[in-house]
Structure formats: structure tokens, C-alpha cells
Rosetta silent file (secondary structure, phi, psi, omega in degrees, C-alpha in Angstrom):
SEQUENCE: MTLHAPILDWYAEHNRDLPWRRPEATPWGILVSEIMLQQTPVVRVLPIWEEWLTRWPTPDALAKEPPGEAVRHWGRLGYPRRALNLHACAKAITADFDGTVPATYDELRALPGIGDYTAAAVASFAYGGRHAVLDTNVRRVLARAVRGEEFPPTATTAPERKLAESLIPPVDAPRWAVAVMELGALICTARAPRCADCPVSGRCQWLLTGKPAHDGPPRRGQTYAGTDRQCRGALLAVLRDAPGPVPKGALDAAWSNTAQRERALDGLLTDGLAELLDNDFYALPT
SCORE:     score description
SCORE:     0.000 S_00000001
   1 L     0.000  128.427  158.920 -101.134  -36.920  -44.610 S_00000001
   2 L  -115.978  137.146 -144.284 -104.167  -34.949  -46.235 S_00000001
   3 L  -122.890  -35.837  179.383 -103.270  -32.107  -47.454 S_00000001
   4 H   -45.764  -52.693  178.160 -105.839  -31.562  -50.265 S_00000001
   5 H   -68.203  -56.620 -173.844 -109.288  -30.379  -48.595 S_00000001
   6 H   -54.074  -43.973 -160.353 -107.603  -27.592  -46.574 S_00000001
   7 H   -81.888  -16.105 -175.503 -105.267  -26.170  -49.203 S_00000001
   8 H   -99.902  -34.468  162.920 -107.826  -26.263  -51.885 S_00000001
   9 H   -46.694  -68.881  179.997 -110.382  -24.947  -49.312 S_00000001
  10 H   -39.616  -33.541  162.944 -108.038  -22.023  -48.485 S_00000001
  11 H   -64.199  -29.758 -155.106 -107.746  -21.334  -52.113 S_00000001
  12 H   -73.745  -36.988 -177.078 -111.297  -21.020  -52.899 S_00000001
  13 L   -92.132    0.243 -177.665 -111.067  -17.914  -50.246 S_00000001
  14 L  -146.934  -12.157 -176.126 -107.967  -16.247  -50.567 S_00000001
  15 L   -54.938  152.476  171.196 -106.472  -16.953  -54.325 S_00000001
  16 L   -77.656  124.908  149.081 -105.569  -13.682  -56.123 S_00000001
  17 L   -63.571   90.224 -171.787 -107.481  -12.777  -59.230 S_00000001
  18 L  -120.348  154.465 -152.497 -105.108  -12.483  -61.906 S_00000001
  19 H   -85.054  -10.438  170.220 -106.066  -12.570  -65.338 S_00000001
  20 H   -68.206   -9.877 -172.614 -103.977  -15.663  -66.464 S_00000001
  21 H  -115.137   18.865  172.552 -106.149  -17.895  -64.248 S_00000001
  22 L   -68.796  158.585 -177.259 -109.551  -16.401  -65.420 S_00000001
  23 L   -67.410  -40.966 -135.425 -111.575  -19.026  -67.970 S_00000001
  24 L   -95.372  -12.958 -174.120 -111.380  -16.133  -70.699 S_00000001
  25 L   -85.793  145.907 -169.787 -107.647  -16.622  -70.595 S_00000001
  26 L  -113.076  162.093 -159.185 -105.777  -18.330  -73.459 S_00000001
  27 H   -49.047  -35.919 -177.157 -103.152  -20.685  -73.797 S_00000001
  28 H   -79.690  -30.763  164.882 -100.837  -18.310  -75.398 S_00000001
  29 H   -40.334  -49.704 -167.554 -101.943  -15.809  -72.373 S_00000001
  30 H   -84.829  -30.283  174.692 -100.709  -18.658  -69.797 S_00000001
  31 H   -67.672  -67.980  161.628  -97.613  -19.258  -71.721 S_00000001
  32 H   -14.716  -69.800 -174.517  -96.839  -15.776  -71.276 S_00000001
  33 H   -70.719  -26.861  163.987  -97.477  -15.340  -67.968 S_00000001
  34 H   -52.042  -65.745 -164.638  -95.290  -18.527  -67.037 S_00000001
  35 H   -66.074  -58.122  174.428  -92.250  -17.190  -68.583 S_00000001
  36 H   -30.973  -67.129 -176.367  -92.822  -13.639  -67.476 S_00000001
  37 L   -77.274   25.422  165.606  -93.139  -14.760  -63.874 S_00000001
  38 L   -75.883  101.226  176.559  -90.141  -16.897  -63.638 S_00000001
  39 L    96.468  -19.329 -171.884  -87.939  -14.803  -61.139 S_00000001
  40 L  -132.764  151.801 -179.137  -90.291  -11.704  -61.006 S_00000001
  41 L   -54.151  124.887  166.782  -92.935  -10.712  -58.819 S_00000001
  42 H   -31.415  -63.237 -175.241  -96.896  -10.648  -59.984 S_00000001
  43 H   -37.045  -62.403 -167.434  -96.703   -6.949  -59.339 S_00000001
  44 H   -80.643  -21.482  170.214  -94.273   -6.186  -61.931 S_00000001
  45 H   -61.810  -65.203 -155.496  -95.539   -8.905  -64.651 S_00000001
  46 H   -35.484  -37.512 -177.164  -98.920   -7.560  -64.385 S_00000001
  47 H   -75.333  -34.398 -179.251  -98.745   -4.295  -66.413 S_00000001
  48 H   -76.222  -21.545 -179.094  -96.355   -5.908  -68.948 S_00000001
  49 H   -83.903  -54.416 -170.562  -98.348   -9.192  -69.614 S_00000001
  50 H   -37.617  -41.079 -171.131 -101.518   -6.714  -70.240 S_00000001
  51 H   -69.222  -41.781 -175.922  -99.248   -4.646  -72.550 S_00000001
  52 H   -58.683  -81.652  175.349  -98.097   -7.851  -74.298 S_00000001
  53 H   -35.612  -46.077  170.503 -101.480   -9.641  -74.832 S_00000001
  54 H   -65.752  -20.766 -171.668 -103.086   -5.968  -76.167 S_00000001
  55 H   -98.154  -36.779 -174.571 -100.173   -5.878  -78.528 S_00000001
  56 L  -124.158   75.376 -168.063  -99.612   -9.415  -79.091 S_00000001
  57 L   -84.412    7.232  161.351 -102.722  -11.360  -78.402 S_00000001
  58 L  -161.336  166.973 -154.033 -101.558  -14.440  -80.153 S_00000001
  59 H   -73.217  -23.555  172.315  -98.594  -16.099  -81.064 S_00000001
  60 H   -68.199  -25.772  162.084  -98.720  -15.350  -84.857 S_00000001
  61 H   -60.839  -72.785 -156.430  -98.729  -11.331  -83.795 S_00000001
  62 H   -55.676  -27.306 -173.686  -95.494  -11.664  -81.980 S_00000001
  63 L   -68.898  -18.010 -144.009  -94.009  -13.700  -84.678 S_00000001
  64 L  -124.432    5.278  170.535  -94.346  -11.200  -87.466 S_00000001
  65 L  -119.669  156.796 -172.133  -92.310   -8.720  -85.353 S_00000001
  66 L   -75.695  143.615  177.970  -88.368   -8.616  -85.203 S_00000001
  67 H   -26.476  -38.302 -171.785  -86.828  -10.210  -81.928 S_00000001
  68 H   -63.217  -33.013 -167.241  -86.008   -6.725  -80.892 S_00000001
  69 H   -86.067  -38.636  177.789  -89.556   -5.357  -80.153 S_00000001
  70 H   -55.135  -48.237  175.890  -89.999   -8.290  -77.553 S_00000001
  71 H   -41.887  -81.442 -139.313  -86.634   -6.988  -75.706 S_00000001
  72 H   -48.691  -37.441  161.454  -87.857   -3.614  -76.240 S_00000001
  73 H   -88.886   17.507  155.001  -91.632   -4.167  -74.503 S_00000001
  74 L   -64.700  -15.548 -173.029  -89.909   -6.398  -71.998 S_00000001
  75 L    31.590 -105.502  168.704  -89.302   -3.210  -70.198 S_00000001
  76 L  -146.840   50.992  151.398  -87.691   -4.196  -67.083 S_00000001
  77 L   -34.324  -34.195  174.352  -88.615   -7.412  -65.947 S_00000001
  78 L    86.092  165.561 -164.154  -85.283   -8.623  -66.010 S_00000001
  79 L    37.111   74.172  169.477  -83.438  -11.351  -67.397 S_00000001
  80 L   -55.855  -16.111 -165.709  -84.325  -10.211  -71.197 S_00000001
  81 H   -64.707  -40.090 -172.187  -83.204  -13.464  -72.711 S_00000001
  82 H   -44.573  -32.894 -172.459  -87.125  -14.722  -71.837 S_00000001
  83 H   -73.483  -53.721  168.468  -88.281  -11.942  -74.033 S_00000001
  84 H   -42.384  -43.761 -175.450  -86.178  -13.780  -76.734 S_00000001
  85 H   -84.470  -16.250 -178.077  -87.150  -17.100  -75.846 S_00000001
  86 H   -94.845  -16.284  146.316  -90.836  -16.208  -76.032 S_00000001
  87 H   -26.324  -53.929  176.942  -90.253  -14.760  -79.502 S_00000001
  88 H   -87.253  -22.702  171.706  -88.635  -18.002  -80.791 S_00000001
  89 H   -78.292   -6.968  145.959  -91.561  -19.671  -79.109 S_00000001
  90 L   -57.545  -36.148  178.293  -93.959  -17.679  -81.393 S_00000001
  91 H   -69.929  -45.327 -169.809  -92.151  -18.204  -84.252 S_00000001
  92 H   -84.080  -18.171 -171.416  -92.002  -22.226  -83.655 S_00000001
  93 H   -83.087  -45.834 -159.052  -96.184  -22.397  -82.510 S_00000001
  94 H   -73.450  -50.449 -176.190  -96.831  -20.247  -85.743 S_00000001
  95 H   -65.432  -62.822 -172.237  -94.541  -22.380  -88.097 S_00000001
  96 H   -96.911  -10.100  169.410  -95.081  -25.658  -86.614 S_00000001
  97 L  -133.783   47.383  155.920  -98.813  -26.119  -84.879 S_00000001
  98 L    67.945   34.972  171.511 -100.724  -23.518  -86.980 S_00000001
  99 L    96.486   -2.751  174.416 -100.602  -20.558  -84.539 S_00000001
 100 L  -117.021  142.011 -177.296 -101.699  -22.857  -81.445 S_00000001
 101 L   -69.882  121.765 -168.735  -99.966  -23.824  -78.477 S_00000001
 102 L   -90.460  141.756  175.028  -99.648  -27.022  -78.247 S_00000001
 103 L   -33.095   -9.925 -148.989 -100.943  -29.189  -75.757 S_00000001
 104 L  -134.681  139.536  162.903  -99.154  -32.085  -74.519 S_00000001
 105 H   -38.507  -55.073  169.801  -96.256  -31.669  -72.492 S_00000001
 106 H   -51.120  -38.117 -174.203  -93.571  -33.438  -74.653 S_00000001
 107 H   -91.535  -59.838  148.517  -94.555  -30.864  -77.431 S_00000001
 108 H    -2.556  -62.815 -168.251  -94.425  -28.162  -74.765 S_00000001
 109 H   -92.113  -28.755  176.266  -90.825  -28.899  -73.631 S_00000001
 110 L   -82.082   22.295 -164.899  -89.596  -28.930  -77.122 S_00000001
 111 L  -100.507  170.100 -169.235  -90.348  -25.431  -78.068 S_00000001
 112 L   -64.703  121.188  152.509  -87.355  -22.752  -77.599 S_00000001
 113 L    84.038   19.454 -168.066  -86.156  -21.865  -74.198 S_00000001
 114 L  -110.360  107.277 -179.185  -89.152  -24.038  -72.675 S_00000001
 115 L   -94.997 -153.066  173.715  -88.308  -26.399  -69.363 S_00000001
 116 H   -65.785  -49.586 -176.642  -89.837  -28.694  -67.078 S_00000001
 117 H   -78.791  -19.922 -175.280  -91.633  -26.659  -65.148 S_00000001
 118 H   -86.306   -5.419 -178.364  -93.279  -24.224  -67.720 S_00000001
 119 H   -83.429  -31.047  168.410  -94.311  -27.198  -70.022 S_00000001
 120 H   -69.619  -32.406 -166.499  -96.087  -28.796  -66.902 S_00000001
 121 H   -76.410  -43.686 -174.889  -97.403  -25.579  -65.746 S_00000001
 122 H   -54.539  -81.701  178.871  -99.077  -24.804  -69.716 S_00000001
 123 H   -34.306  -24.554 -161.544 -100.209  -28.166  -69.948 S_00000001
 124 H   -99.321  -64.746 -173.748 -101.577  -28.270  -66.449 S_00000001
 125 H   -58.139  -44.828 -174.326 -103.182  -24.262  -66.759 S_00000001
 126 L   -78.904  -53.056  177.738 -104.137  -24.477  -70.163 S_00000001
 127 L  -120.604   23.830 -171.618 -105.213  -27.786  -70.839 S_00000001
 128 L    41.503   44.737  143.346 -106.234  -29.260  -67.721 S_00000001
 129 L   -31.478  148.992  177.970 -103.183  -31.960  -67.561 S_00000001
 130 L  -120.019  101.446  176.564 -102.199  -33.673  -64.831 S_00000001
 131 L  -121.499  164.770  167.190  -98.427  -32.756  -64.129 S_00000001
 132 L   -67.519  101.034 -169.032  -96.112  -32.513  -61.463 S_00000001
 133 L  -119.024  107.398 -156.110  -96.003  -28.598  -61.435 S_00000001
 134 L  -144.327  116.130  179.002  -92.884  -27.545  -59.169 S_00000001
 135 L  -143.105  139.697 -127.275  -91.808  -24.230  -59.151 S_00000001
 136 H   -55.907  -60.447 -167.496  -89.854  -22.970  -55.908 S_00000001
 137 H   -38.976  -38.949 -161.945  -93.391  -22.517  -53.874 S_00000001
 138 H   -75.136  -41.223  159.006  -94.810  -25.694  -54.307 S_00000001
 139 H   -43.467  -57.472  169.208  -91.333  -26.926  -53.459 S_00000001
 140 H   -54.676  -35.589  170.819  -91.087  -25.128  -50.397 S_00000001
 141 H   -40.870  -72.679 -179.504  -94.516  -26.028  -49.577 S_00000001
 142 H   -65.802   -2.109 -162.314  -93.877  -29.594  -49.666 S_00000001
 143 H  -120.986  -48.228 -170.050  -90.565  -29.706  -48.476 S_00000001
 144 H   -80.891  -55.927 -159.560  -91.726  -27.999  -45.371 S_00000001
 145 L   -75.637  -59.351 -178.741  -95.342  -29.689  -45.236 S_00000001
 146 L   -84.875  -48.555  177.745  -93.987  -33.410  -45.767 S_00000001
 147 L   -80.696  -20.917 -179.046  -90.523  -33.598  -45.180 S_00000001
 148 L    62.431   59.044  155.621  -90.084  -31.252  -42.349 S_00000001
 149 L  -139.986  154.135  177.703  -87.500  -29.431  -43.929 S_00000001
 150 L   -49.830  -37.204  173.694  -86.856  -25.877  -44.299 S_00000001
 151 L  -152.640  156.252  175.743  -86.053  -25.151  -47.666 S_00000001
 152 L   -83.523 -177.683 -169.800  -86.172  -27.801  -50.565 S_00000001
 153 L   -70.849  168.024 -169.361  -82.590  -28.872  -52.452 S_00000001
 154 L  -101.220    0.689  154.329  -81.562  -26.203  -54.676 S_00000001
 155 L  -134.484  152.571  176.212  -82.486  -28.172  -58.128 S_00000001
 156 L   -40.492  152.296  171.700  -85.230  -30.507  -58.337 S_00000001
 157 L  -130.069  151.882  179.245  -84.757  -34.144  -57.100 S_00000001
 158 H   -75.380  -11.575  132.242  -86.273  -37.271  -58.150 S_00000001
 159 H   -42.372  -53.642  152.273  -87.517  -37.566  -54.912 S_00000001
 160 H   -27.492  -76.174 -169.898  -89.238  -34.368  -54.991 S_00000001
 161 H   -56.249  -48.732 -173.511  -91.010  -35.297  -58.202 S_00000001
 162 H   -58.591  -31.358  161.749  -91.975  -38.378  -56.894 S_00000001
 163 H   -60.465  -55.632  166.785  -93.698  -36.750  -54.030 S_00000001
 164 H   -56.766  -22.648  168.311  -95.415  -34.610  -55.983 S_00000001
 165 H   -69.494  -25.977  173.221  -96.682  -36.879  -58.400 S_00000001
 166 L   -78.978    3.922  177.208  -98.221  -38.903  -55.399 S_00000001
 167 L  -118.583    5.000 -179.283  -99.981  -36.047  -54.516 S_00000001
 168 L   -63.187  109.523 -168.624 -101.552  -35.461  -57.771 S_00000001
 169 L   -86.923  177.902  171.710 -105.351  -35.888  -56.940 S_00000001
 170 L   -50.499  -52.700 -169.231 -107.625  -37.782  -59.448 S_00000001
 171 L  -111.256  142.396  153.453 -109.834  -34.830  -60.341 S_00000001
 172 L    84.047   22.278 -177.493 -108.902  -31.086  -60.623 S_00000001
 173 H   -73.576  -10.088  169.137 -105.108  -31.662  -60.697 S_00000001
 174 H   -63.012  -49.144 -172.927 -104.619  -28.058  -62.287 S_00000001
 175 H   -59.538  -47.253  168.802 -106.683  -26.687  -59.371 S_00000001
 176 H   -44.937  -86.156 -137.055 -104.280  -28.736  -56.824 S_00000001
 177 H   -57.929  -38.150 -170.540 -101.262  -27.358  -58.493 S_00000001
 178 H  -100.332   -0.131  171.269 -102.046  -23.715  -58.275 S_00000001
 179 H   -52.415  -64.338 -170.985 -103.485  -24.127  -54.655 S_00000001
 180 H   -53.249  -55.341 -178.934 -100.140  -25.016  -53.653 S_00000001
 181 H   -54.021  -54.416  156.984  -98.254  -22.779  -55.577 S_00000001
 182 H   -41.815  -58.766 -168.749 -100.471  -19.803  -53.962 S_00000001
 183 H   -47.104  -59.867 -169.976 -100.098  -21.144  -50.704 S_00000001
 184 H   -58.319  -24.108 -173.093  -96.050  -21.100  -51.158 S_00000001
 185 H  -104.653  -12.042 -178.251  -96.411  -17.622  -52.344 S_00000001
 186 H  -115.576   -3.180 -178.497  -98.464  -16.008  -50.035 S_00000001
 187 L  -132.095  -80.389 -175.169  -98.440  -18.197  -46.584 S_00000001
 188 L   -66.325   44.678 -171.495  -95.321  -20.391  -46.861 S_00000001
 189 L   -67.643  153.512 -178.580  -92.914  -17.716  -47.809 S_00000001
 190 L   -58.222  -34.013 -150.880  -89.086  -18.213  -48.213 S_00000001
 191 L  -120.341  -24.301  167.612  -88.086  -15.653  -45.646 S_00000001
 192 L  -144.348  102.629 -163.111  -91.459  -15.126  -43.087 S_00000001
 193 L  -103.437  116.859 -173.793  -93.441  -17.945  -43.494 S_00000001
 194 L   -73.064   36.705 -169.218  -97.148  -17.107  -41.931 S_00000001
 195 L   -47.199  -24.448  169.368  -97.541  -20.377  -40.196 S_00000001
 196 L   -62.251  -27.101  179.138 -100.414  -19.134  -37.945 S_00000001
 197 L   -90.591   -2.292 -167.690 -102.552  -18.594  -41.014 S_00000001
 198 L   -62.600   94.317  154.692 -101.229  -21.719  -42.627 S_00000001
 199 L    22.387  -73.956 -158.863 -104.110  -24.439  -43.903 S_00000001
 200 L   -96.940   22.210 -168.593 -101.882  -27.162  -42.911 S_00000001
 201 H   -65.717  -47.238 -170.578 -100.079  -25.957  -39.755 S_00000001
 202 H   -60.848  -16.503  165.936 -101.392  -28.802  -37.747 S_00000001
 203 H  -128.793   20.299  160.364  -99.869  -31.108  -39.914 S_00000001
 204 L   -58.420   91.569  165.538  -96.950  -29.506  -41.170 S_00000001
 205 L   -76.411   11.276  143.628  -94.095  -31.342  -40.099 S_00000001
 206 L   -65.361  -62.337 -172.161  -91.641  -28.336  -39.983 S_00000001
 207 L   -72.602    4.983  174.302  -93.866  -26.877  -37.605 S_00000001
 208 L   -97.557  -35.960 -166.815  -94.715  -30.007  -35.614 S_00000001
 209 L  -107.608   23.724  159.669  -90.867  -30.863  -34.964 S_00000001
 210 L   100.541   41.547 -167.591  -89.806  -27.238  -33.916 S_00000001
 211 L    31.357   65.677 -171.775  -89.105  -25.432  -37.171 S_00000001
 212 L   -69.975  140.119 -158.898  -85.597  -26.999  -37.828 S_00000001
 213 L   -80.651  151.193  178.042  -83.015  -24.623  -39.256 S_00000001
 214 L   -66.485  121.387 -162.153  -81.828  -25.417  -42.531 S_00000001
 215 L  -101.420   15.381  163.525  -78.716  -27.679  -42.577 S_00000001
 216 L   -65.005 -156.304 -164.111  -77.826  -27.305  -46.457 S_00000001
 217 L   -82.241  154.576 -176.314  -75.500  -25.082  -48.080 S_00000001
 218 L   -73.987  128.153  179.778  -75.961  -21.412  -47.012 S_00000001
 219 L   -84.742  122.775  167.105  -78.787  -19.583  -48.907 S_00000001
 220 L   -83.601  137.791  170.769  -77.817  -16.386  -50.336 S_00000001
 221 L  -103.169  146.740  170.482  -80.089  -13.741  -51.733 S_00000001
 222 L   -56.173  144.576 -167.113  -78.933  -12.231  -54.758 S_00000001
 223 L  -121.913  160.225 -162.768  -77.421   -8.801  -54.955 S_00000001
 224 L  -127.368  -36.386 -175.845  -78.071   -6.274  -57.617 S_00000001
 225 L   -80.609  132.939 -167.506  -76.338   -3.095  -57.317 S_00000001
 226 L    60.458   20.928  160.952  -73.196   -2.801  -59.309 S_00000001
 227 L   -77.120 -178.546  166.588  -73.113   -5.840  -60.948 S_00000001
 228 H   -78.247  -47.995 -171.273  -72.686   -7.056  -64.266 S_00000001
 229 H   -68.619  -31.532  168.098  -76.368   -7.774  -64.546 S_00000001
 230 H   -85.096   -6.947  160.591  -77.307   -4.213  -63.652 S_00000001
 231 H   -86.641  -38.880  175.113  -74.696   -2.695  -66.130 S_00000001
 232 H   -60.108  -48.294  179.125  -76.157   -4.979  -68.860 S_00000001
 233 H   -74.361   -0.124 -164.888  -79.788   -3.435  -67.893 S_00000001
 234 H  -104.605  -33.264 -174.305  -78.641   -0.272  -67.695 S_00000001
 235 H   -68.185  -42.395 -173.864  -76.878   -0.558  -71.316 S_00000001
 236 H   -61.038  -10.128 -169.062  -79.827   -2.558  -72.784 S_00000001
 237 H   -83.223  -38.624  169.298  -82.176    0.409  -71.259 S_00000001
 238 H   -62.925  -50.361  141.802  -80.799    2.576  -73.735 S_00000001
 239 H   -96.728   12.362  152.085  -81.600    0.736  -76.461 S_00000001
 240 H   -72.490  -29.683  177.724  -84.850    0.029  -75.712 S_00000001
 241 H   -75.059  -25.758 -179.692  -85.542    3.784  -75.222 S_00000001
 242 L   -81.097  140.807 -176.528  -84.084    4.797  -78.215 S_00000001
 243 L   -59.730  -41.784  142.988  -86.053    5.019  -81.680 S_00000001
 244 L   -52.582 -178.691  130.054  -83.173    3.865  -83.338 S_00000001
 245 L   -42.180  138.825 -178.345  -79.462    2.834  -83.537 S_00000001
 246 E  -119.004  134.867  160.389  -77.496    4.436  -80.757 S_00000001
 247 E   -54.061  149.022  173.955  -73.798    5.549  -81.020 S_00000001
 248 H   -44.702  -63.191 -162.980  -71.087    3.566  -78.791 S_00000001
 249 H   -26.886  -45.001 -147.456  -71.038    6.955  -77.046 S_00000001
 250 H   -90.642  -27.034  152.209  -74.683    6.821  -75.564 S_00000001
 251 H   -40.906  -60.040 -176.232  -73.392    3.483  -74.371 S_00000001
 252 H   -78.027  -29.020  175.225  -70.329    4.476  -72.678 S_00000001
 253 L   -88.984   23.021 -173.279  -72.028    7.325  -70.866 S_00000001
 254 L   -82.787  -51.110 -155.635  -74.979    4.700  -69.452 S_00000001
 255 L  -141.472  118.782  179.254  -72.026    2.835  -66.933 S_00000001
 256 L   -91.298    6.051  174.252  -68.572    4.551  -66.203 S_00000001
 257 L   -84.860  107.435 -162.118  -66.767    1.400  -65.512 S_00000001
 258 H   -56.324  -50.031 -175.156  -65.099    1.023  -68.524 S_00000001
 259 H   -64.513  -42.185  174.524  -64.009   -2.632  -68.285 S_00000001
 260 H   -44.903  -66.976  175.810  -67.360   -3.566  -66.688 S_00000001
 261 H   -38.612  -37.466 -170.923  -69.130   -1.863  -69.536 S_00000001
 262 H   -85.795  -14.372 -168.765  -67.267   -3.678  -72.367 S_00000001
 263 H  -104.918  -37.304 -164.615  -67.737   -7.021  -70.718 S_00000001
 264 H   -70.132  -57.402  176.347  -71.605   -6.439  -69.947 S_00000001
 265 H   -55.954  -26.420  170.020  -71.695   -5.112  -74.119 S_00000001
 266 H   -82.967   -7.083 -171.687  -70.050   -8.175  -75.186 S_00000001
 267 H   -84.289  -57.529 -175.529  -72.237  -10.285  -73.012 S_00000001
 268 H   -49.594  -36.472 -160.067  -75.572   -8.209  -74.644 S_00000001
 269 H   -98.917  -30.164  167.148  -74.224   -9.128  -78.449 S_00000001
 270 H   -67.103  -27.112 -167.069  -73.312  -12.864  -77.595 S_00000001
 271 L  -101.347   23.992 -176.691  -76.792  -13.442  -75.927 S_00000001
 272 L    76.215  -33.766 -178.322  -78.488  -11.902  -78.964 S_00000001
 273 L   -55.232  -36.354  171.957  -80.096   -9.206  -77.018 S_00000001
 274 L  -121.348  160.100  172.884  -78.016   -6.287  -79.120 S_00000001
 275 E  -130.144  155.362  170.167  -76.452   -6.110  -82.596 S_00000001
 276 E   -89.755  134.099  176.175  -73.357   -3.997  -83.695 S_00000001
 277 L  -121.149 -151.160 -175.164  -74.321   -2.196  -87.060 S_00000001
 278 L   -68.484  122.873  150.004  -72.215    0.009  -89.194 S_00000001
 279 L    77.962   34.660  160.655  -69.859    3.071  -88.233 S_00000001
 280 L    60.035   47.582  154.412  -70.133    1.517  -84.066 S_00000001
 281 E   -82.193  157.718  158.331  -74.133    1.843  -83.864 S_00000001
 282 E  -134.134  169.244 -173.238  -75.939   -0.585  -81.831 S_00000001
 283 E  -160.185  148.431  167.727  -79.490   -1.965  -81.803 S_00000001
 284 L   -64.636  166.436 -169.783  -81.863   -4.020  -80.652 S_00000001
 285 L   -79.663  151.306 -172.056  -81.806   -7.305  -82.522 S_00000001
 286 L  -105.844    0.000    0.000  -83.451   -7.220  -85.711 S_00000001
């Protein structure tokens, strides 16, 4: 099946102009973008990414700050432990790599909080490496176009990885990776795929077989309202917006359900996103 030419041609015409894709983007900027984009839409990431790169243009600049500042400037991107991971990465890059983001997959994979996808993405997009870059969008495109399945498995499988590796072109592998990713983000979406606009609709096994419905476990959307995650976010917003430590009463006022609030606060402390100080005051981590 020939997918490369139509997808690459489509990408050349329809790709979004994102700052971390531009030639002047640094490996550090690309690493920051990849971590921010995990489970977060581009439109929400853009202003925070730009603020981060202005404030901390290098790993060393971030490493000099306390981790709480990374959490503070993470804003409302969600999953704020990613901010702690980025701060830990900055410290490791500064200490172990003279402030330069490492270029190899194995070195990147060894950084704090960096998984398979992020290591492959940074090695590819920052340094031109040949890797299978398997995010949710890529996995969905390959599941439909090649395997004829509406959705990929919940977790990445060995056959998926083997398929993705077999499709890596001999030249310009990073462009192929980002093109498939963009196709999944803009056209081959999870809920409303725009098959009429797809450059490989005539070759897509899922479309050609009548769009068979997903036969795996039901896929449920994540809820947010009223959850512990929302409660954690409300408490963290109080800490983030305060110029200094806050009394326990300020956190109590942010969420009415006492049991849920205390559970969420304990979770923030356990995750290193908050610190308990003297006299029952709380603050971002120092």
C-alpha cells in the first residue's frame, strides 16, 4: 500500500504553521512542546509554550528556578505533574549534557518523565532521527488505513510498532511522522473523521470495508466536572495565583466537599505539587 506520497503531498498543502515546527525551533522548544501537547489541544498549548520559551529559552534557565515556578507558569494546561517532569528534565540536561538536549533516543528516554513517544518525537523532530513516532493520532490513522480498524488498541502493541517501523521512509522520516500525525489531528479524527477530505480515502481499509464499528472495549470520554481532578485543579489554582504561602482556610474555601478536598490536597502533597509549611500554610514546591 502506497501511503507516503498522498499523505506527504497533503501535508505540504495543509499543515499548520506551529512555532515548534519552524526551522528556528530549538531542541529544547521541541521537547517543551511535546510534553505540553500530551493530552492537551494545540490551541491551549500555544500561549503557554510561547510564555515558557520567552521566560526559559534554555534548560539551564528553567533549572535555576524552583520547581514551583514551573507549576505556576504551567497555568491551566492540566496534568501539572508534566511541569515537574519538565523541570526535572531541565536539571538533568543541565547537569549531565552541558545544557544541550540529548540527540539519541536512549539518552532522551533516560530523562525524568520521558516515555517512548516523547523520546522518539524529539529525536526525530529536533535531530532528524528515524523512529516510529506513535502518538494517538498516528496510531488511529494506521489502524484505519492499514488494518481496517476504527480505533487502535488501548495500549501500543508490538504489531503496531512493527507496522509503523515498516512504513518509515528511507529519507525524510521526521516529515513523514509529523504528516501522519497532522492527518490524524485534522482529518482522521476520533469522533468525526472527514473521510471525503482524506488523501488516502481510496486506499483506507476501514473506509473500503464499510467503516466497521469498533469491536473492543467501549471507549468512554473522560469526565471532569466534580471529579478529584477538578478539585486538585481548584486547589492548585489558589496556590498558583498567590504571591506566597496560603493558609489552609484559603484552600478550604476553594472546594466545598471536605472529604474530596482533603483527598485532593493529600494527592498534591504526595505528587510534589504542593508543600506543607509551618503554621498550616501551603505553597508550591520549592
